[in-house]
mmCIF file of C-alpha atoms in Angstrom:
data_model
loop_
_atom_site.group_PDB
_atom_site.id
_atom_site.type_symbol
_atom_site.label_atom_id
_atom_site.label_comp_id
_atom_site.label_asym_id
_atom_site.label_seq_id
_atom_site.Cartn_x
_atom_site.Cartn_y
_atom_site.Cartn_z
ATOM 1 C CA MET I 20 -16.153 148.928 -48.837
ATOM 2 C CA LYS I 21 -13.380 147.154 -50.219
ATOM 3 C CA ASP I 22 -9.852 147.885 -48.719
ATOM 4 C CA LYS I 23 -6.400 147.373 -50.476
ATOM 5 C CA MET I 24 -4.373 148.647 -47.522
ATOM 6 C CA ASP I 25 -5.549 146.152 -44.616
ATOM 7 C CA SER I 26 -5.569 142.437 -45.320
ATOM 8 C CA ASN I 27 -7.997 141.995 -42.444
ATOM 9 C CA TYR I 28 -10.735 143.131 -44.708
ATOM 10 C CA LYS I 29 -12.276 140.082 -46.138
ATOM 11 C CA VAL I 30 -15.099 141.172 -48.546
ATOM 12 C CA GLY I 31 -15.090 138.887 -51.555
ATOM 13 C CA ASP I 32 -14.294 140.212 -55.137
ATOM 14 C CA LEU I 33 -17.441 138.663 -56.672
ATOM 15 C CA ILE I 34 -19.733 140.752 -54.240
ATOM 16 C CA TYR I 35 -18.396 143.827 -56.053
ATOM 17 C CA ASP I 36 -19.164 142.642 -59.471
ATOM 18 C CA ALA I 37 -21.426 145.406 -60.437
ATOM 19 C CA ASN I 38 -24.095 143.509 -62.300
ATOM 20 C CA ILE I 39 -24.377 140.754 -59.420
ATOM 21 C CA TYR I 40 -24.586 143.564 -56.887
ATOM 22 C CA ASP I 41 -27.375 145.454 -58.685
ATOM 23 C CA GLY I 42 -29.363 142.120 -59.150
ATOM 24 C CA LEU I 43 -29.243 141.490 -55.462
ATOM 25 C CA ASN I 44 -29.591 145.145 -54.169
ATOM 26 C CA SER I 45 -32.476 146.350 -56.236
ATOM 27 C CA GLU I 46 -34.700 147.339 -53.200
ATOM 28 C CA ILE I 47 -35.052 151.104 -52.388
ATOM 29 C CA ALA I 48 -37.384 150.998 -49.184
ATOM 30 C CA ASP I 49 -34.801 153.580 -47.664
ATOM 31 C CA LEU I 50 -35.232 156.101 -50.476
ATOM 32 C CA PRO I 51 -38.230 157.775 -49.056
ATOM 33 C CA PHE I 52 -36.460 158.410 -45.547
ATOM 34 C CA TYR I 53 -33.430 159.985 -47.322
ATOM 35 C CA SER I 54 -35.576 161.877 -49.666
ATOM 36 C CA ARG I 55 -37.546 163.295 -46.535
ATOM 37 C CA TRP I 56 -34.360 164.433 -44.841
ATOM 38 C CA LEU I 57 -32.658 165.749 -47.871
ATOM 39 C CA LYS I 58 -35.719 168.008 -48.384
ATOM 40 C CA LYS I 59 -34.519 169.933 -45.391
ATOM 41 C CA LYS I 60 -31.276 170.899 -47.446
ATOM 42 C CA LYS I 61 -33.169 171.157 -50.673
ATOM 43 C CA ASN I 62 -30.701 173.581 -52.250
ATOM 44 C CA GLY I 63 -27.625 172.465 -50.421
ATOM 45 C CA ASN I 64 -24.723 170.302 -51.502
ATOM 46 C CA ILE I 65 -25.320 166.583 -50.479
ATOM 47 C CA LEU I 66 -22.715 163.889 -50.290
ATOM 48 C CA GLU I 67 -23.312 160.124 -50.209
ATOM 49 C CA LEU I 68 -20.523 158.030 -48.951
ATOM 50 C CA CYS I 69 -20.475 154.353 -49.976
ATOM 51 C CA CYS I 70 -22.772 155.077 -52.926
ATOM 52 C CA GLY I 71 -22.063 151.844 -54.765
ATOM 53 C CA THR I 72 -23.697 151.868 -58.171
ATOM 54 C CA GLY I 73 -25.938 154.779 -57.374
ATOM 55 C CA ARG I 74 -28.965 152.765 -56.134
ATOM 56 C CA LEU I 75 -29.921 155.982 -53.980
ATOM 57 C CA THR I 76 -27.605 158.688 -55.679
ATOM 58 C CA ILE I 77 -29.518 158.432 -59.083
ATOM 59 C CA PRO I 78 -33.077 158.626 -57.890
ATOM 60 C CA LEU I 79 -32.314 161.359 -55.510
ATOM 61 C CA ALA I 80 -30.449 163.339 -58.425
ATOM 62 C CA LYS I 81 -33.662 162.854 -60.525
ATOM 63 C CA GLU I 82 -35.560 164.464 -57.604
ATOM 64 C CA GLY I 83 -33.328 167.549 -58.267
ATOM 65 C CA TYR I 84 -30.855 167.076 -55.391
ATOM 66 C CA ASN I 85 -27.290 168.534 -55.861
ATOM 67 C CA ILE I 86 -25.741 165.341 -54.856
ATOM 68 C CA SER I 87 -22.205 163.648 -55.343
ATOM 69 C CA GLY I 88 -21.399 159.967 -54.446
ATOM 70 C CA VAL I 89 -18.204 158.485 -53.130
ATOM 71 C CA ASP I 90 -17.060 154.765 -53.337
ATOM 72 C CA PHE I 91 -14.006 152.930 -53.149
ATOM 73 C CA THR I 92 -14.697 150.308 -55.871
ATOM 74 C CA SER I 93 -13.948 151.559 -59.352
ATOM 75 C CA SER I 94 -16.190 148.799 -60.983
ATOM 76 C CA MET I 95 -19.155 150.112 -58.849
ATOM 77 C CA LEU I 96 -18.608 153.645 -59.874
ATOM 78 C CA GLU I 97 -18.189 152.771 -63.639
ATOM 79 C CA GLN I 98 -21.728 151.102 -63.382
ATOM 80 C CA ALA I 99 -23.050 154.137 -61.550
ATOM 81 C CA LYS I 100 -21.768 156.533 -64.355
ATOM 82 C CA VAL I 101 -23.514 154.358 -67.052
ATOM 83 C CA LYS I 102 -26.745 154.307 -65.195
ATOM 84 C CA ALA I 103 -26.655 158.065 -64.659
ATOM 85 C CA SER I 104 -25.771 158.824 -68.205
ATOM 86 C CA GLU I 105 -28.776 156.650 -69.357
ATOM 87 C CA GLU I 106 -31.039 158.929 -67.258
ATOM 88 C CA GLY I 107 -29.438 162.026 -68.674
ATOM 89 C CA LEU I 108 -27.999 162.980 -65.264
ATOM 90 C CA ASP I 109 -24.487 164.584 -64.699
ATOM 91 C CA ILE I 110 -23.652 163.335 -61.326
ATOM 92 C CA PRO I 111 -20.055 163.619 -59.850
ATOM 93 C CA PHE I 112 -18.897 160.207 -58.791
ATOM 94 C CA ILE I 113 -15.609 160.059 -56.787
ATOM 95 C CA GLU I 114 -13.439 157.150 -56.104
ATOM 96 C CA ALA I 115 -12.076 157.641 -52.721
ATOM 97 C CA ASP I 116 -11.692 155.881 -49.075
ATOM 98 C CA ILE I 117 -14.122 157.373 -46.854
ATOM 99 C CA ARG I 118 -11.769 157.076 -43.913
ATOM 100 C CA THR I 119 -9.145 159.397 -45.720
ATOM 101 C CA LEU I 120 -11.490 161.401 -47.569
ATOM 102 C CA ASP I 121 -10.162 164.841 -48.496
ATOM 103 C CA LEU I 122 -12.398 166.814 -50.873
ATOM 104 C CA PRO I 123 -12.247 170.501 -51.724
ATOM 105 C CA GLU I 124 -16.004 171.178 -50.755
ATOM 106 C CA LYS I 125 -17.935 171.199 -47.500
ATOM 107 C CA TYR I 126 -21.562 169.713 -47.601
ATOM 108 C CA ASP I 127 -24.901 170.679 -46.097
ATOM 109 C CA LEU I 128 -25.854 167.021 -45.512
ATOM 110 C CA ILE I 129 -23.735 163.649 -45.658
ATOM 111 C CA PHE I 130 -25.094 160.238 -45.333
ATOM 112 C CA ILE I 131 -23.856 156.792 -45.239
ATOM 113 C CA PRO I 132 -26.717 154.315 -46.257
ATOM 114 C CA PHE I 133 -27.403 150.558 -46.526
ATOM 115 C CA ASN I 134 -25.414 149.225 -43.534
ATOM 116 C CA SER I 135 -22.027 150.246 -45.072
ATOM 117 C CA ILE I 136 -20.353 151.072 -41.580
ATOM 118 C CA HIS I 137 -20.510 147.314 -40.955
ATOM 119 C CA HIS I 138 -17.515 147.090 -43.277
ATOM 120 C CA LEU I 139 -15.426 149.410 -41.016
ATOM 121 C CA TYR I 140 -14.070 146.576 -38.978
ATOM 122 C CA LYS I 141 -11.928 148.363 -36.283
ATOM 123 C CA ASN I 142 -12.709 151.354 -34.221
ATOM 124 C CA ASP I 143 -9.934 153.268 -35.721
ATOM 125 C CA ASP I 144 -11.393 152.921 -39.144
ATOM 126 C CA LEU I 145 -14.707 154.151 -37.818
ATOM 127 C CA PHE I 146 -13.241 157.094 -35.974
ATOM 128 C CA LYS I 147 -11.418 158.203 -39.087
ATOM 129 C CA THR I 148 -14.567 158.119 -41.113
ATOM 130 C CA PHE I 149 -16.487 160.174 -38.445
ATOM 131 C CA ASN I 150 -13.665 162.732 -38.446
ATOM 132 C CA ALA I 151 -13.653 162.848 -42.361
ATOM 133 C CA VAL I 152 -17.401 163.385 -42.244
ATOM 134 C CA LYS I 153 -17.032 166.241 -39.693
ATOM 135 C CA ASN I 154 -14.283 167.875 -41.854
ATOM 136 C CA HIS I 155 -16.437 167.843 -44.861
ATOM 137 C CA LEU I 156 -19.751 169.043 -43.057
ATOM 138 C CA LYS I 157 -20.606 172.731 -43.027
ATOM 139 C CA GLU I 158 -21.641 174.601 -39.933
ATOM 140 C CA GLY I 159 -24.958 173.290 -38.859
ATOM 141 C CA GLY I 160 -24.791 170.374 -41.498
ATOM 142 C CA VAL I 161 -26.739 167.174 -41.032
ATOM 143 C CA PHE I 162 -25.187 163.564 -40.854
ATOM 144 C CA LEU I 163 -27.279 160.493 -41.524
ATOM 145 C CA LEU I 164 -26.237 157.107 -40.849
ATOM 146 C CA ASP I 165 -28.097 153.461 -40.949
ATOM 147 C CA CYS I 166 -26.937 150.255 -39.784
ATOM 148 C CA PHE I 167 -28.362 146.925 -38.315
ATOM 149 C CA ASN I 168 -29.497 146.562 -34.747
ATOM 150 C CA PRO I 169 -27.582 143.221 -33.685
ATOM 151 C CA ASN I 170 -29.839 140.346 -33.398
ATOM 152 C CA ILE I 171 -28.414 137.564 -31.446
ATOM 153 C CA GLN I 172 -30.971 135.066 -32.272
ATOM 154 C CA PHE I 173 -30.476 135.791 -36.046
ATOM 155 C CA ILE I 174 -26.831 135.063 -35.576
ATOM 156 C CA VAL I 175 -27.421 131.886 -33.604
ATOM 157 C CA GLU I 176 -29.786 130.549 -36.203
ATOM 158 C CA GLY I 177 -27.367 131.613 -39.063
ATOM 159 C CA GLU I 178 -24.613 129.381 -37.639
ATOM 160 C CA LYS I 179 -26.679 126.358 -37.595
ATOM 161 C CA GLU I 180 -26.950 125.621 -41.437
ATOM 162 C CA GLN I 181 -26.446 127.032 -44.766
ATOM 163 C CA LYS I 182 -29.500 129.035 -45.940
ATOM 164 C CA GLU I 183 -30.646 130.143 -49.380
ATOM 165 C CA ILE I 184 -30.894 134.131 -49.162
ATOM 166 C CA ALA I 185 -31.183 135.147 -52.927
ATOM 167 C CA GLN I 186 -32.009 133.857 -56.250
ATOM 168 C CA TYR I 187 -32.153 136.256 -59.359
ATOM 169 C CA THR I 188 -30.931 136.724 -62.888
ATOM 170 C CA THR I 189 -28.322 139.570 -63.551
ATOM 171 C CA LYS I 190 -28.675 142.278 -66.321
ATOM 172 C CA ASP I 191 -26.013 140.447 -68.320
ATOM 173 C CA GLY I 192 -28.002 137.246 -68.164
ATOM 174 C CA ARG I 193 -26.407 135.179 -65.211
ATOM 175 C CA ALA I 194 -28.655 133.073 -63.127
ATOM 176 C CA VAL I 195 -27.400 133.490 -59.468
ATOM 177 C CA LEU I 196 -28.229 131.545 -56.485
ATOM 178 C CA ILE I 197 -26.502 132.481 -53.078
ATOM 179 C CA LYS I 198 -26.504 130.566 -49.990
ATOM 180 C CA GLN I 199 -25.296 131.825 -46.689
ATOM 181 C CA ILE I 200 -23.582 130.397 -43.416
ATOM 182 C CA MET I 201 -22.207 132.580 -40.735
ATOM 183 C CA ARG I 202 -20.017 132.448 -37.566
ATOM 184 C CA TYR I 203 -19.810 135.125 -35.061
ATOM 185 C CA GLU I 204 -16.497 136.281 -33.376
ATOM 186 C CA SER I 205 -17.014 137.713 -29.992
ATOM 187 C CA THR I 206 -13.506 139.268 -29.666
ATOM 188 C CA THR I 207 -13.715 141.350 -32.759
ATOM 189 C CA GLN I 208 -17.673 141.658 -32.870
ATOM 190 C CA ILE I 209 -17.347 140.470 -36.495
ATOM 191 C CA ASN I 210 -19.982 138.205 -37.975
ATOM 192 C CA ARG I 211 -17.924 136.114 -40.523
ATOM 193 C CA ILE I 212 -20.270 135.632 -43.315
ATOM 194 C CA GLU I 213 -19.811 133.273 -46.182
ATOM 195 C CA TRP I 214 -21.866 133.688 -49.358
ATOM 196 C CA HIS I 215 -21.790 130.434 -51.570
ATOM 197 C CA TYR I 216 -22.361 131.399 -55.207
ATOM 198 C CA TYR I 217 -23.992 129.260 -57.667
ATOM 199 C CA ILE I 218 -24.006 130.826 -61.299
ATOM 200 C CA ASN I 219 -26.070 129.230 -64.168
ATOM 201 C CA GLY I 220 -26.572 126.279 -61.986
ATOM 202 C CA GLU I 221 -23.007 125.381 -61.105
ATOM 203 C CA PHE I 222 -20.990 126.291 -57.972
ATOM 204 C CA ASP I 223 -18.880 129.243 -58.524
ATOM 205 C CA SER I 224 -17.021 130.407 -55.335
ATOM 206 C CA ILE I 225 -17.337 131.216 -51.717
ATOM 207 C CA GLN I 226 -17.193 135.038 -51.058
ATOM 208 C CA ASN I 227 -16.708 136.613 -47.770
ATOM 209 C CA LEU I 228 -18.949 139.375 -46.699
ATOM 210 C CA ASP I 229 -17.764 140.024 -42.995
ATOM 211 C CA MET I 230 -19.781 142.488 -40.931
ATOM 212 C CA ARG I 231 -18.594 144.346 -37.801
ATOM 213 C CA LEU I 232 -21.688 144.553 -35.471
ATOM 214 C CA PHE I 233 -22.279 147.859 -33.536
ATOM 215 C CA TYR I 234 -24.311 147.557 -30.294
ATOM 216 C CA PRO I 235 -26.689 150.517 -29.561
ATOM 217 C CA GLN I 236 -24.996 151.938 -26.587
ATOM 218 C CA GLU I 237 -21.811 151.585 -28.084
ATOM 219 C CA LEU I 238 -22.485 153.254 -31.415
ATOM 220 C CA ASP I 239 -24.325 156.119 -29.496
ATOM 221 C CA SER I 240 -21.183 156.635 -27.404
ATOM 222 C CA TYR I 241 -18.834 156.377 -30.457
ATOM 223 C CA LEU I 242 -20.869 159.223 -32.244
ATOM 224 C CA GLU I 243 -21.071 161.422 -29.158
ATOM 225 C CA SER I 244 -17.349 161.111 -28.242
ATOM 226 C CA ASN I 245 -16.470 161.940 -31.945
ATOM 227 C CA GLY I 246 -18.333 165.182 -31.685
ATOM 228 C CA PHE I 247 -21.826 164.515 -33.079
ATOM 229 C CA ASN I 248 -25.079 165.429 -31.389
ATOM 230 C CA ILE I 249 -27.542 162.794 -31.924
ATOM 231 C CA ILE I 250 -30.822 164.495 -32.853
ATOM 232 C CA ASN I 251 -32.935 161.523 -33.726
ATOM 233 C CA LYS I 252 -32.515 157.833 -33.428
ATOM 234 C CA PHE I 253 -35.081 155.646 -35.349
ATOM 235 C CA GLY I 254 -35.655 151.879 -35.485
ATOM 236 C CA ASN I 255 -36.914 151.859 -38.928
ATOM 237 C CA PHE I 256 -37.172 154.036 -42.180
ATOM 238 C CA GLU I 257 -40.666 155.009 -41.109
ATOM 239 C CA GLU I 258 -39.086 156.977 -38.270
ATOM 240 C CA GLU I 259 -40.549 154.817 -35.406
ATOM 241 C CA ALA I 260 -38.653 155.149 -32.099
ATOM 242 C CA PHE I 261 -35.736 152.870 -31.603
ATOM 243 C CA SER I 262 -36.634 150.036 -29.354
ATOM 244 C CA ASP I 263 -35.521 146.428 -28.370
ATOM 245 C CA ASN I 264 -37.355 145.096 -31.352
ATOM 246 C CA SER I 265 -35.926 147.407 -33.928
ATOM 247 C CA GLU I 266 -34.243 145.861 -36.906
ATOM 248 C CA LYS I 267 -32.208 149.092 -37.691
ATOM 249 C CA GLN I 268 -30.208 151.797 -35.963
ATOM 250 C CA ILE I 269 -30.925 155.115 -37.946
ATOM 251 C CA PHE I 270 -29.253 158.262 -36.948
ATOM 252 C CA VAL I 271 -29.706 161.793 -37.567
ATOM 253 C CA CYS I 272 -26.808 163.786 -36.229
ATOM 254 C CA GLN I 273 -25.342 167.322 -36.335
#
C-alpha cells in the first residue's frame, strides 16, 4: 500500500506499475481458501482491502459473490476496472487508504490478502486499520487476514548476496528480471528489501519493497487487544494448524 502522507514508507513506484505487478503476481493459490470462507457469507456483502489489480476480486466476483475492492493506488484500480470490464463484471473498485477507511456500507466479510499488512510499518497504522475493519463489519461479521510467518534463516540468507527472484514478460511486452537483496532492522522489525529491475536486458532501477514483520504471538495479541476474537489460525491455505514450520499466518476472526 503506497502512502503519500508518511515519508517513512519506502515502496518503489515501479512495483506499482500495473503490468509489471500483474506479470509477477499471477499466482492464485490462495483463491480456493478465500472462496471457501466467502461461501459462509454467500449472499452477503464482501469487501477486499488492498485488492491491487483484482487478482482475487475478479475471480471471486465471477463466482457470484457481491464483492467490492479497495486500494490506495489509482494505477492498480484502473487496471482492475479494465480487467473486470473484459469479463463483463461490474465491480465497485474504491480508491481509499485502509487506515482511514470511511464507507457508507457495512460488510458481512472483510479480508486483507496477499501479505498486504506487511506494508503497515508502524503499530499505529496497523491499529487504525483494525479499527477501520471493525467499523465496517456487520454484527457477527468475519475478518480474514494472511501474512508471512517470519523466517529468520530466510532473512539471514537473503542478506548474504543478491538473488534472482523473478523473470517474465509483461502484457505490454517488457522482459523483466528482478534480483533481490535485503537487510533486516531489529529496531523497527522492517525487512528492507531492494528489488533490482532489469527491463529488456538493461538495468532500470532499484525499487524498495520494505516489509514490517509481525511475529506470531505479537500479531495474536494485537488482534485480540483491538477487539477481534481469533476463531482459527492456520499455517497455510490448506488450513493446516499453525506450527513452527508454517510459512504463513492466516487468521479467521470475528
